[in-house]
CSV table of C-alpha atoms and ligand atoms in Angstrom, one decimal:
chain,number,residue,atom,x,y,z
A,1,MET,CA,0.0,0.0,0.0
A,2,THR,CA,1.5,3.3,-1.1
A,3,THR,CA,0.3,6.1,1.1
A,4,ARG,CA,1.4,9.5,-0.1
A,5,PRO,CA,1.3,12.1,2.7
A,6,GLU,CA,3.3,14.5,0.5
A,7,SER,CA,1.0,14.2,-2.5
A,8,HIS,CA,0.0,17.4,-4.2
A,9,LEU,CA,-3.2,15.9,-5.6
A,10,MET,CA,-6.6,16.7,-4.2
A,11,ALA,CA,-7.9,13.9,-2.0
A,12,THR,CA,-10.9,13.1,-4.2
A,13,TYR,CA,-9.8,9.5,-4.9
A,14,PRO,CA,-8.9,6.8,-2.4
A,15,PRO,CA,-5.2,6.1,-1.7
A,16,GLN,CA,-3.8,4.1,-4.5
A,17,PRO,CA,-2.9,0.5,-3.7
A,18,VAL,CA,-0.9,0.0,-6.9
A,19,THR,CA,0.7,2.1,-9.6
A,20,PHE,CA,0.3,0.7,-13.1
A,21,VAL,CA,3.0,1.7,-15.5
A,22,ARG,CA,2.2,-0.3,-18.7
A,23,GLY,CA,-0.5,-2.2,-20.3
A,24,GLU,CA,-0.9,-4.6,-23.3
A,25,GLY,CA,-4.3,-6.0,-24.3
A,26,THR,CA,-6.1,-7.4,-21.3
A,27,ARG,CA,-2.9,-7.2,-19.2
A,28,LEU,CA,-1.6,-4.4,-16.9
A,29,PHE,CA,1.9,-4.2,-15.2
A,30,ASP,CA,2.7,-2.3,-12.0
A,31,ASP,CA,5.8,-0.5,-11.0
A,32,GLN,CA,7.1,-3.7,-9.4
A,33,GLY,CA,6.7,-5.6,-12.7
A,34,LYS,CA,3.8,-7.6,-11.4
A,35,GLU,CA,1.2,-8.6,-14.0
A,36,TYR,CA,-2.6,-8.2,-13.7
A,37,LEU,CA,-5.7,-9.1,-15.8
A,38,ASP,CA,-7.7,-6.0,-16.3
A,39,PHE,CA,-11.3,-6.8,-16.0
A,40,LEU,CA,-12.4,-3.2,-15.3
A,41,CYS,CA,-10.8,-1.3,-18.3
A,42,GLY,CA,-10.5,1.9,-16.4
A,43,LEU,CA,-14.3,1.9,-15.9
A,44,ALA,CA,-15.3,0.6,-19.4
A,45,VAL,CA,-12.9,2.8,-21.2
A,46,THR,CA,-10.2,0.7,-22.8
A,47,SER,CA,-12.6,-1.6,-24.7
A,48,LEU,CA,-10.0,-2.5,-27.3
A,49,GLY,CA,-7.4,-3.3,-24.6
A,50,HIS,CA,-4.3,-1.4,-23.5
A,51,ALA,CA,-1.8,0.0,-26.0
A,52,ASN,CA,-4.0,-1.1,-29.0
A,53,PRO,CA,-1.5,-0.8,-31.9
A,54,ALA,CA,-4.0,0.7,-34.4
A,55,VAL,CA,-5.1,3.4,-31.9
A,56,ALA,CA,-1.5,4.1,-30.8
A,57,GLU,CA,-0.5,4.4,-34.5
A,58,ALA,CA,-3.4,6.9,-35.2
A,59,ILE,CA,-2.5,9.0,-32.1
A,60,SER,CA,1.2,9.2,-33.0
A,61,THR,CA,0.5,10.0,-36.7
A,62,GLN,CA,-2.0,12.7,-35.8
A,63,ALA,CA,0.4,14.1,-33.2
A,64,ARG,CA,2.9,14.7,-36.0
A,65,GLU,CA,0.4,16.2,-38.3
A,66,LEU,CA,-2.0,18.5,-36.4
A,67,LEU,CA,-3.0,18.6,-32.7
A,68,HIS,CA,-5.4,21.5,-32.5
A,69,VAL,CA,-6.9,24.3,-34.5
A,70,SER,CA,-10.0,25.1,-32.4
A,71,ASN,CA,-13.6,24.7,-33.4
A,72,LEU,CA,-13.5,27.9,-35.4
A,73,PHE,CA,-12.4,25.3,-38.1
A,74,GLY,CA,-13.5,21.8,-38.9
A,75,THR,CA,-11.4,18.7,-38.9
A,76,VAL,CA,-11.4,15.7,-41.2
A,77,PRO,CA,-11.5,13.0,-38.6
A,78,GLY,CA,-14.3,14.7,-36.7
A,79,GLU,CA,-16.7,14.6,-39.7
A,80,GLU,CA,-15.9,10.9,-40.2
A,81,VAL,CA,-16.4,10.0,-36.6
A,82,ALA,CA,-19.8,11.8,-36.5
A,83,ALA,CA,-20.9,10.0,-39.7
A,84,THR,CA,-19.9,6.6,-38.4
A,85,LEU,CA,-21.6,7.2,-35.0
A,86,ASP,CA,-24.8,8.2,-36.9
A,87,ARG,CA,-24.7,5.0,-38.9
A,88,LEU,CA,-23.9,2.8,-35.8
A,89,LEU,CA,-26.9,4.4,-34.1
A,90,ASP,CA,-29.1,3.1,-37.0
A,91,ALA,CA,-30.1,6.8,-37.5
A,92,GLY,CA,-28.9,8.4,-40.7
A,93,ASP,CA,-30.3,11.8,-39.9
A,94,GLY,CA,-28.4,12.9,-36.8
A,95,ARG,CA,-25.9,15.5,-35.8
A,96,VAL,CA,-23.1,15.2,-33.3
A,97,PHE,CA,-21.4,17.6,-30.9
A,98,PHE,CA,-18.0,16.5,-29.6
A,99,CYS,CA,-16.8,17.3,-26.1
A,100,ASN,CA,-14.3,15.8,-23.7
A,101,SER,CA,-16.1,13.6,-21.2
A,102,GLY,CA,-19.4,11.8,-20.3
A,103,ALA,CA,-20.5,14.6,-18.0
A,104,GLU,CA,-19.9,17.2,-20.8
A,105,ALA,CA,-21.9,15.0,-23.3
A,106,ASN,CA,-24.8,15.0,-20.8
A,107,GLU,CA,-24.4,18.8,-20.2
A,108,CYS,CA,-24.8,19.2,-24.0
A,109,ALA,CA,-27.9,17.1,-24.0
A,110,ILE,CA,-29.4,19.0,-21.1
A,111,LYS,CA,-28.8,22.4,-22.7
A,112,LEU,CA,-30.1,21.1,-26.0
A,113,ALA,CA,-33.3,19.8,-24.3
A,114,ARG,CA,-33.8,23.3,-22.8
A,115,ARG,CA,-33.2,25.0,-26.1
A,116,PHE,CA,-35.6,22.6,-27.9
A,117,GLY,CA,-38.2,22.8,-25.2
A,118,GLY,CA,-38.2,26.6,-25.0
A,119,ARG,CA,-38.9,28.8,-22.0
A,120,GLY,CA,-41.0,27.1,-19.3
A,121,ARG,CA,-40.3,23.6,-20.7
A,122,HIS,CA,-36.9,22.9,-19.2
A,123,ALA,CA,-37.1,20.1,-16.7
A,124,VAL,CA,-35.2,16.8,-17.1
A,125,VAL,CA,-36.5,13.7,-15.4
A,126,SER,CA,-34.0,10.9,-14.6
A,127,ALA,CA,-34.1,7.8,-12.4
A,128,TYR,CA,-33.1,7.1,-8.9
A,129,GLY,CA,-29.9,5.0,-8.9
A,130,SER,CA,-28.7,6.7,-12.1
A,131,PHE,CA,-25.3,8.2,-12.8
A,132,HIS,CA,-24.9,11.1,-15.3
A,133,GLY,CA,-21.7,12.9,-14.2
A,134,ARG,CA,-20.2,15.2,-11.6
A,135,THR,CA,-20.7,18.7,-12.9
A,136,LEU,CA,-23.3,20.6,-11.0
A,137,ALA,CA,-26.1,20.0,-13.6
A,138,THR,CA,-25.2,16.3,-14.3
A,139,LEU,CA,-24.8,15.8,-10.5
A,140,HIS,CA,-28.4,16.9,-10.1
A,141,ALA,CA,-29.5,14.7,-13.0
A,142,THR,CA,-27.7,11.8,-11.1
A,143,GLY,CA,-30.4,10.2,-9.0
A,144,GLN,CA,-28.4,9.7,-5.9
A,145,PRO,CA,-29.5,12.3,-3.3
A,146,GLN,CA,-26.7,11.6,-0.9
A,147,LYS,CA,-24.2,12.8,-3.5
A,148,HIS,CA,-26.2,16.1,-3.9
A,149,GLU,CA,-26.2,17.2,-0.3
A,150,PRO,CA,-22.7,18.7,0.1
A,151,PHE,CA,-23.1,20.8,-3.1
A,152,GLN,CA,-26.5,22.4,-2.6
A,153,PRO,CA,-27.9,24.5,-4.1
A,154,LEU,CA,-27.7,22.6,-7.4
A,155,PRO,CA,-29.1,24.0,-10.7
A,156,GLU,CA,-32.9,23.8,-10.9
A,157,GLY,CA,-34.9,21.8,-13.3
A,158,PHE,CA,-34.2,18.2,-12.3
A,159,ARG,CA,-36.4,15.6,-10.8
A,160,HIS,CA,-36.1,11.9,-10.2
A,161,VAL,CA,-38.5,8.9,-10.4
A,162,ALA,CA,-38.2,5.3,-9.4
A,163,TRP,CA,-36.1,3.2,-11.9
A,164,ALA,CA,-38.0,0.8,-14.1
A,165,ASP,CA,-41.4,2.2,-13.0
A,166,ALA,CA,-43.2,3.6,-16.0
A,167,ASP,CA,-46.2,4.7,-13.9
A,168,ALA,CA,-43.9,6.8,-11.7
A,169,LEU,CA,-42.5,8.4,-14.9
A,170,ALA,CA,-46.0,9.0,-16.3
A,171,ALA,CA,-46.9,10.9,-13.1
A,172,ALA,CA,-43.8,13.1,-13.4
A,173,LEU,CA,-44.4,14.2,-17.0
A,174,ASP,CA,-46.0,17.6,-16.8
A,175,PRO,CA,-45.7,20.5,-19.3
A,176,SER,CA,-42.5,21.8,-17.7
A,177,VAL,CA,-40.6,18.6,-18.7
A,178,ALA,CA,-38.3,18.9,-21.7
A,179,ALA,CA,-36.7,15.5,-21.6
A,180,VAL,CA,-36.3,12.1,-19.9
A,181,LEU,CA,-32.7,11.0,-19.4
A,182,LEU,CA,-32.0,7.3,-18.7
A,183,GLU,CA,-29.2,4.7,-19.0
A,184,PRO,CA,-30.2,1.4,-20.7
A,185,VAL,CA,-28.2,-0.4,-18.0
A,186,GLN,CA,-27.6,1.6,-14.8
A,187,GLY,CA,-23.8,1.3,-14.5
A,188,GLU,CA,-22.6,3.0,-11.4
A,189,GLY,CA,-26.0,2.2,-9.8
A,190,GLY,CA,-25.0,-1.5,-9.7
A,191,VAL,CA,-25.3,-2.8,-13.3
A,192,ASN,CA,-29.1,-2.9,-13.5
A,193,PRO,CA,-30.4,-3.5,-17.1
A,194,ALA,CA,-33.7,-1.9,-17.9
A,195,PRO,CA,-36.4,-4.6,-17.6
A,196,ALA,CA,-38.1,-5.8,-20.8
A,197,GLY,CA,-40.9,-3.4,-21.9
A,198,TYR,CA,-39.8,-0.5,-19.7
A,199,LEU,CA,-38.0,1.6,-22.4
A,200,THR,CA,-40.8,0.9,-24.9
A,201,GLU,CA,-43.3,2.3,-22.4
A,202,VAL,CA,-41.0,5.3,-21.7
A,203,ARG,CA,-40.8,6.0,-25.5
A,204,ARG,CA,-44.6,5.9,-25.8
A,205,LEU,CA,-45.0,8.3,-22.8
A,206,CYS,CA,-42.4,10.7,-24.2
A,207,ASP,CA,-44.2,10.7,-27.6
A,208,GLU,CA,-47.5,11.2,-26.0
A,209,GLN,CA,-46.2,14.2,-24.0
A,210,GLY,CA,-43.8,15.6,-26.7
A,211,VAL,CA,-40.9,15.0,-24.4
A,212,LEU,CA,-37.4,14.1,-25.7
A,213,LEU,CA,-36.0,10.7,-24.8
A,214,MET,CA,-32.3,11.0,-24.1
A,215,ILE,CA,-30.3,7.9,-23.6
A,216,ASP,CA,-27.0,8.0,-21.6
A,217,GLU,CA,-24.7,5.5,-23.3
A,218,VAL,CA,-21.5,6.8,-21.7
A,219,GLN,CA,-20.8,3.4,-20.1
A,220,THR,CA,-23.0,1.1,-22.2
A,221,GLY,CA,-22.1,2.5,-25.7
A,222,LEU,CA,-19.9,1.2,-28.4
A,223,GLY,CA,-20.3,-2.6,-28.2
A,224,ARG,CA,-20.0,-3.1,-24.5
A,225,THR,CA,-23.5,-4.7,-24.0
A,226,GLY,CA,-23.4,-6.9,-27.1
A,227,ARG,CA,-25.0,-4.3,-29.4
A,228,TRP,CA,-23.4,-1.1,-30.6
A,229,PHE,CA,-25.6,0.8,-28.1
A,230,GLY,CA,-27.5,-0.5,-25.1
A,231,PHE,CA,-30.9,0.9,-26.2
A,232,GLN,CA,-30.7,-1.3,-29.3
A,233,HIS,CA,-31.6,-4.3,-27.2
A,234,TYR,CA,-34.9,-2.8,-26.5
A,235,GLY,CA,-36.1,-1.8,-30.0
A,236,ILE,CA,-36.5,1.9,-29.3
A,237,ARG,CA,-35.3,5.0,-31.1
A,238,PRO,CA,-34.0,7.8,-28.8
A,239,ASP,CA,-34.0,11.5,-29.7
A,240,VAL,CA,-30.6,12.1,-28.1
A,241,VAL,CA,-27.7,9.7,-27.2
A,242,THR,CA,-24.7,10.6,-25.2
A,243,MET,CA,-21.4,8.6,-25.1
A,244,ALA,CA,-17.8,9.0,-24.0
A,245,LYS,CA,-15.9,6.3,-22.1
A,246,ALA,CA,-14.9,3.8,-24.8
A,247,LEU,CA,-14.9,6.3,-27.7
A,248,GLY,CA,-11.2,7.2,-27.5
A,249,ASN,CA,-10.0,3.9,-25.8
A,250,GLY,CA,-8.4,6.2,-23.2
A,251,VAL,CA,-8.0,9.4,-25.1
A,252,PRO,CA,-10.7,11.8,-23.6
A,253,ILE,CA,-13.5,12.4,-26.0
A,254,GLY,CA,-17.3,12.6,-25.5
A,255,ALA,CA,-20.1,13.0,-28.0
A,256,CYS,CA,-23.8,14.1,-27.9
A,257,TRP,CA,-25.8,12.8,-30.9
A,258,ALA,CA,-29.2,14.2,-31.6
A,259,ARG,CA,-31.9,13.7,-34.3
A,260,ALA,CA,-31.4,16.5,-36.9
A,261,ASP,CA,-34.5,18.4,-36.1
A,262,VAL,CA,-33.7,18.3,-32.4
A,263,ALA,CA,-30.1,19.3,-33.0
A,264,ALA,CA,-31.4,22.2,-35.1
A,265,ALA,CA,-32.5,23.9,-31.8
A,266,PHE,CA,-28.9,24.9,-31.3
A,267,GLU,CA,-27.8,28.0,-33.1
A,268,PRO,CA,-24.2,29.1,-33.6
A,269,GLY,CA,-22.9,30.4,-30.2
A,270,ASP,CA,-25.3,28.4,-28.1
A,271,HIS,CA,-22.8,25.8,-27.1
A,272,ALA,CA,-19.0,25.4,-27.4
A,273,THR,CA,-15.8,23.8,-26.0
A,274,THR,CA,-12.2,24.6,-26.8
A,275,PHE,CA,-11.0,21.1,-27.0
A,276,GLY,CA,-14.0,19.1,-28.0
A,277,GLY,CA,-13.5,17.0,-31.1
A,278,GLN,CA,-10.0,18.3,-31.7
A,279,PRO,CA,-7.9,16.4,-34.2
A,280,LEU,CA,-6.0,14.2,-31.8
A,281,ALA,CA,-9.1,13.0,-30.0
A,282,ALA,CA,-11.1,12.6,-33.2
A,283,ALA,CA,-8.2,10.7,-34.8
A,284,ALA,CA,-8.2,8.3,-31.9
A,285,ALA,CA,-11.9,7.9,-32.1
A,286,ARG,CA,-11.7,7.2,-35.8
A,287,ALA,CA,-9.2,4.5,-35.2
A,288,VAL,CA,-11.2,3.1,-32.3
A,289,LEU,CA,-14.4,2.9,-34.4
A,290,GLY,CA,-12.5,1.4,-37.3
A,291,GLU,CA,-11.0,-1.4,-35.1
A,292,MET,CA,-14.3,-2.0,-33.4
A,293,GLU,CA,-16.1,-2.5,-36.7
A,294,ARG,CA,-13.3,-4.6,-38.1
A,295,LEU,CA,-13.4,-6.9,-35.0
A,296,ASP,CA,-17.2,-6.8,-34.7
A,297,VAL,CA,-16.9,-6.0,-31.0
A,298,PRO,CA,-20.6,-6.2,-30.2
A,299,ALA,CA,-20.6,-9.9,-31.3
A,300,ARG,CA,-17.5,-10.6,-29.3
A,301,ALA,CA,-18.9,-8.9,-26.2
A,302,ALA,CA,-22.1,-10.9,-26.5
A,303,ARG,CA,-20.2,-14.2,-26.8
A,304,ALA,CA,-17.6,-13.4,-24.2
A,305,GLY,CA,-20.2,-12.0,-21.8
A,306,GLU,CA,-22.1,-15.3,-22.0
A,307,ARG,CA,-19.0,-17.3,-21.1
A,308,LEU,CA,-18.1,-14.9,-18.2
A,309,MET,CA,-21.7,-14.9,-16.8
A,310,CYS,CA,-21.9,-18.7,-17.0
A,311,GLY,CA,-18.6,-19.1,-15.2
A,312,LEU,CA,-19.5,-16.6,-12.5
A,313,ARG,CA,-22.7,-18.4,-11.8
A,314,GLU,CA,-20.7,-21.5,-11.1
A,315,LEU,CA,-18.6,-19.9,-8.4
A,316,ASP,CA,-19.2,-20.5,-4.7
A,317,GLY,CA,-19.7,-17.2,-3.1
A,318,VAL,CA,-21.6,-15.7,-6.0
A,319,ALA,CA,-25.3,-15.4,-5.3
A,320,ASP,CA,-26.5,-13.8,-8.6
A,321,VAL,CA,-25.1,-12.5,-11.9
A,322,ARG,CA,-26.7,-9.6,-13.9
A,323,GLY,CA,-25.7,-7.5,-16.8
A,324,LEU,CA,-25.6,-7.3,-20.6
A,325,GLY,CA,-22.7,-8.4,-22.8
A,326,LEU,CA,-19.5,-7.5,-21.0
A,327,LEU,CA,-21.0,-5.1,-18.4
A,328,ILE,CA,-21.6,-7.5,-15.6
A,329,ALA,CA,-22.2,-7.5,-11.8
A,330,ALA,CA,-21.6,-10.5,-9.6
A,331,GLN,CA,-23.8,-10.2,-6.5
A,332,LEU,CA,-21.9,-11.9,-3.7
A,333,ASP,CA,-23.4,-14.1,-1.0
A,334,GLU,CA,-24.8,-12.3,2.0
A,335,GLY,CA,-22.1,-11.3,4.5
A,336,ARG,CA,-19.4,-10.9,1.8
A,337,ASP,CA,-17.8,-7.5,1.4
A,338,ALA,CA,-17.2,-6.6,-2.2
A,339,ARG,CA,-14.5,-4.1,-1.4
A,340,ALA,CA,-12.5,-6.7,0.5
A,341,VAL,CA,-13.0,-9.2,-2.3
A,342,THR,CA,-11.8,-6.5,-4.8
A,343,ALA,CA,-8.7,-5.9,-2.8
A,344,GLU,CA,-7.9,-9.6,-2.6
A,345,CYS,CA,-8.5,-9.9,-6.3
A,346,LEU,CA,-6.0,-7.1,-7.0
A,347,ASP,CA,-3.5,-8.8,-4.8
A,348,ALA,CA,-4.0,-12.0,-6.7
A,349,GLY,CA,-3.6,-10.2,-10.1
A,350,LEU,CA,-7.2,-9.4,-11.1
A,351,VAL,CA,-8.6,-5.9,-11.5
A,352,VAL,CA,-12.3,-5.6,-10.8
A,353,ASN,CA,-14.3,-3.1,-8.7
A,354,ALA,CA,-17.0,-3.0,-6.0
A,355,VAL,CA,-19.9,-1.4,-7.8
A,356,THR,CA,-22.0,-1.7,-4.6
A,357,PRO,CA,-20.9,-2.9,-1.1
A,358,SER,CA,-22.0,-6.4,-2.1
A,359,ALA,CA,-21.4,-6.7,-5.8
A,360,LEU,CA,-18.4,-6.8,-8.1
A,361,ARG,CA,-18.4,-5.1,-11.5
A,362,LEU,CA,-16.6,-6.9,-14.4
A,363,ALA,CA,-16.0,-5.0,-17.6
A,364,PRO,CA,-13.1,-6.6,-19.4
A,365,PRO,CA,-11.9,-5.5,-22.9
A,366,LEU,CA,-14.3,-6.5,-25.7
A,367,THR,CA,-11.3,-8.3,-27.2
A,368,VAL,CA,-10.8,-10.6,-24.1
A,369,SER,CA,-10.0,-14.2,-25.0
A,370,ASP,CA,-11.7,-17.3,-23.6
A,371,ALA,CA,-8.4,-18.3,-21.9
A,372,GLU,CA,-8.3,-14.9,-20.2
A,373,ILE,CA,-11.9,-15.2,-19.0
A,374,ASP,CA,-11.1,-18.7,-17.6
A,375,GLU,CA,-8.0,-17.4,-15.9
A,376,ALA,CA,-9.9,-14.5,-14.3
A,377,LEU,CA,-12.6,-16.9,-13.1
A,378,GLY,CA,-9.9,-19.1,-11.6
A,379,ILE,CA,-8.5,-16.2,-9.7
A,380,LEU,CA,-11.9,-15.0,-8.5
A,381,GLY,CA,-12.9,-18.5,-7.5
A,382,LYS,CA,-9.7,-18.9,-5.4
A,383,VAL,CA,-10.2,-15.6,-3.7
A,384,LEU,CA,-13.8,-16.4,-2.9
A,385,ALA,CA,-12.9,-19.9,-1.6
A,386,ALA,CA,-10.1,-18.5,0.6
A,387,GLY,CA,-12.5,-15.9,2.0
A,388,ASP,CA,-14.7,-18.9,3.1
A,389,ARG,CA,-12.1,-20.3,5.5
B,401,PLP,C1,-19.0,7.6,-16.3
B,401,PLP,C2,-20.4,8.0,-16.6
B,401,PLP,C3,-20.7,9.4,-16.8
B,401,PLP,C4,-19.7,10.5,-16.6
B,401,PLP,O1,-18.6,10.4,-17.5
B,401,PLP,P1,-17.3,11.3,-17.1
B,401,PLP,O2,-16.4,11.1,-18.4
B,401,PLP,O3,-16.7,10.8,-15.9
B,401,PLP,O4,-17.7,12.7,-17.0
B,401,PLP,C5,-21.9,9.7,-17.2
B,401,PLP,N1,-22.9,8.8,-17.4
B,401,PLP,C6,-22.6,7.5,-17.2
B,401,PLP,C7,-23.7,6.5,-17.5
B,401,PLP,C8,-21.4,7.0,-16.8
B,401,PLP,O5,-21.1,5.8,-16.6
């Protein structure tokens, strides 16, 4: 355990138990040369594995050509990435705004909803247990009141309803509501996939009330759930989709996609960012999407997810397994502490995290091999068995 009393970093993160210095595919290496299997991917970010050669090549090439010109000018990779995202969303008529993170993608969506709704129609309804970011507005959209308290007052215009309860949503939709914002699988809330029928009913309610349906795909997007986007499991068409985490495979980039007529609510000057979509990030995203399509990562995630879920269900100490594709939570037997298990896994060379006090989250690269899955299951099985003694 490295404690760093002299650290000049703000203490927003827990003390670091290890320092990783190198990665390759599903493997990470710490400063002592010890090897780990990364089944967390920096929180669903490095979906193509560490040091992906195609992405590394794109970054280094772009760094030698052009890093930044500002959004006063367009970029070639940005246009291509936007067109590809529009196609992967099965849309064909959308527009994209690039930014630098998931929270910024959701900020863009919230501002767009207000602009589209017009004065008096500005509220955003989201679900309890959701996570949408840490800026003041996205923190308020995040349906976890205990996270709000230290930062009151938060921006107005947010309300929360019970997750997966269409009646509760129906009751919340009055004429002040501009949009509903939901994750297809609540990630930080514990890996809770939307139950069958819920999003269809949400879509129907939104249509009935003239409310935008905005889907937060920051964690679920880009193949992780076994489809390009999580909402595609549910047969709905959103009006706005936000994404970030996996889009740059570690290079910061976020995106807010909207149907063209919704996007048209933004006029020049309404929204901007200095770095968003700059050539380096856009070139990384272009390479990521190219690799993802070449490898058909949604199919890989679906297949690998099945193997991992089946293996987890067999382990003593695991009470239940939930998730979609390679976004998985293993609910531990009662009395087990997920944080202790996470620490023991790390010690044994497996990176996972405690998504709740009693559940582990597993989000390996979409390129993970069967052998790596079996190896990880072996490590976790041993850790759980040792904890039994
Ligand atoms: C991680 C996450 C965010 C926030 O993304 P940042 O890049 O950390 O700002 C928003 N929504 C969801 C669903 C997330 O998982």
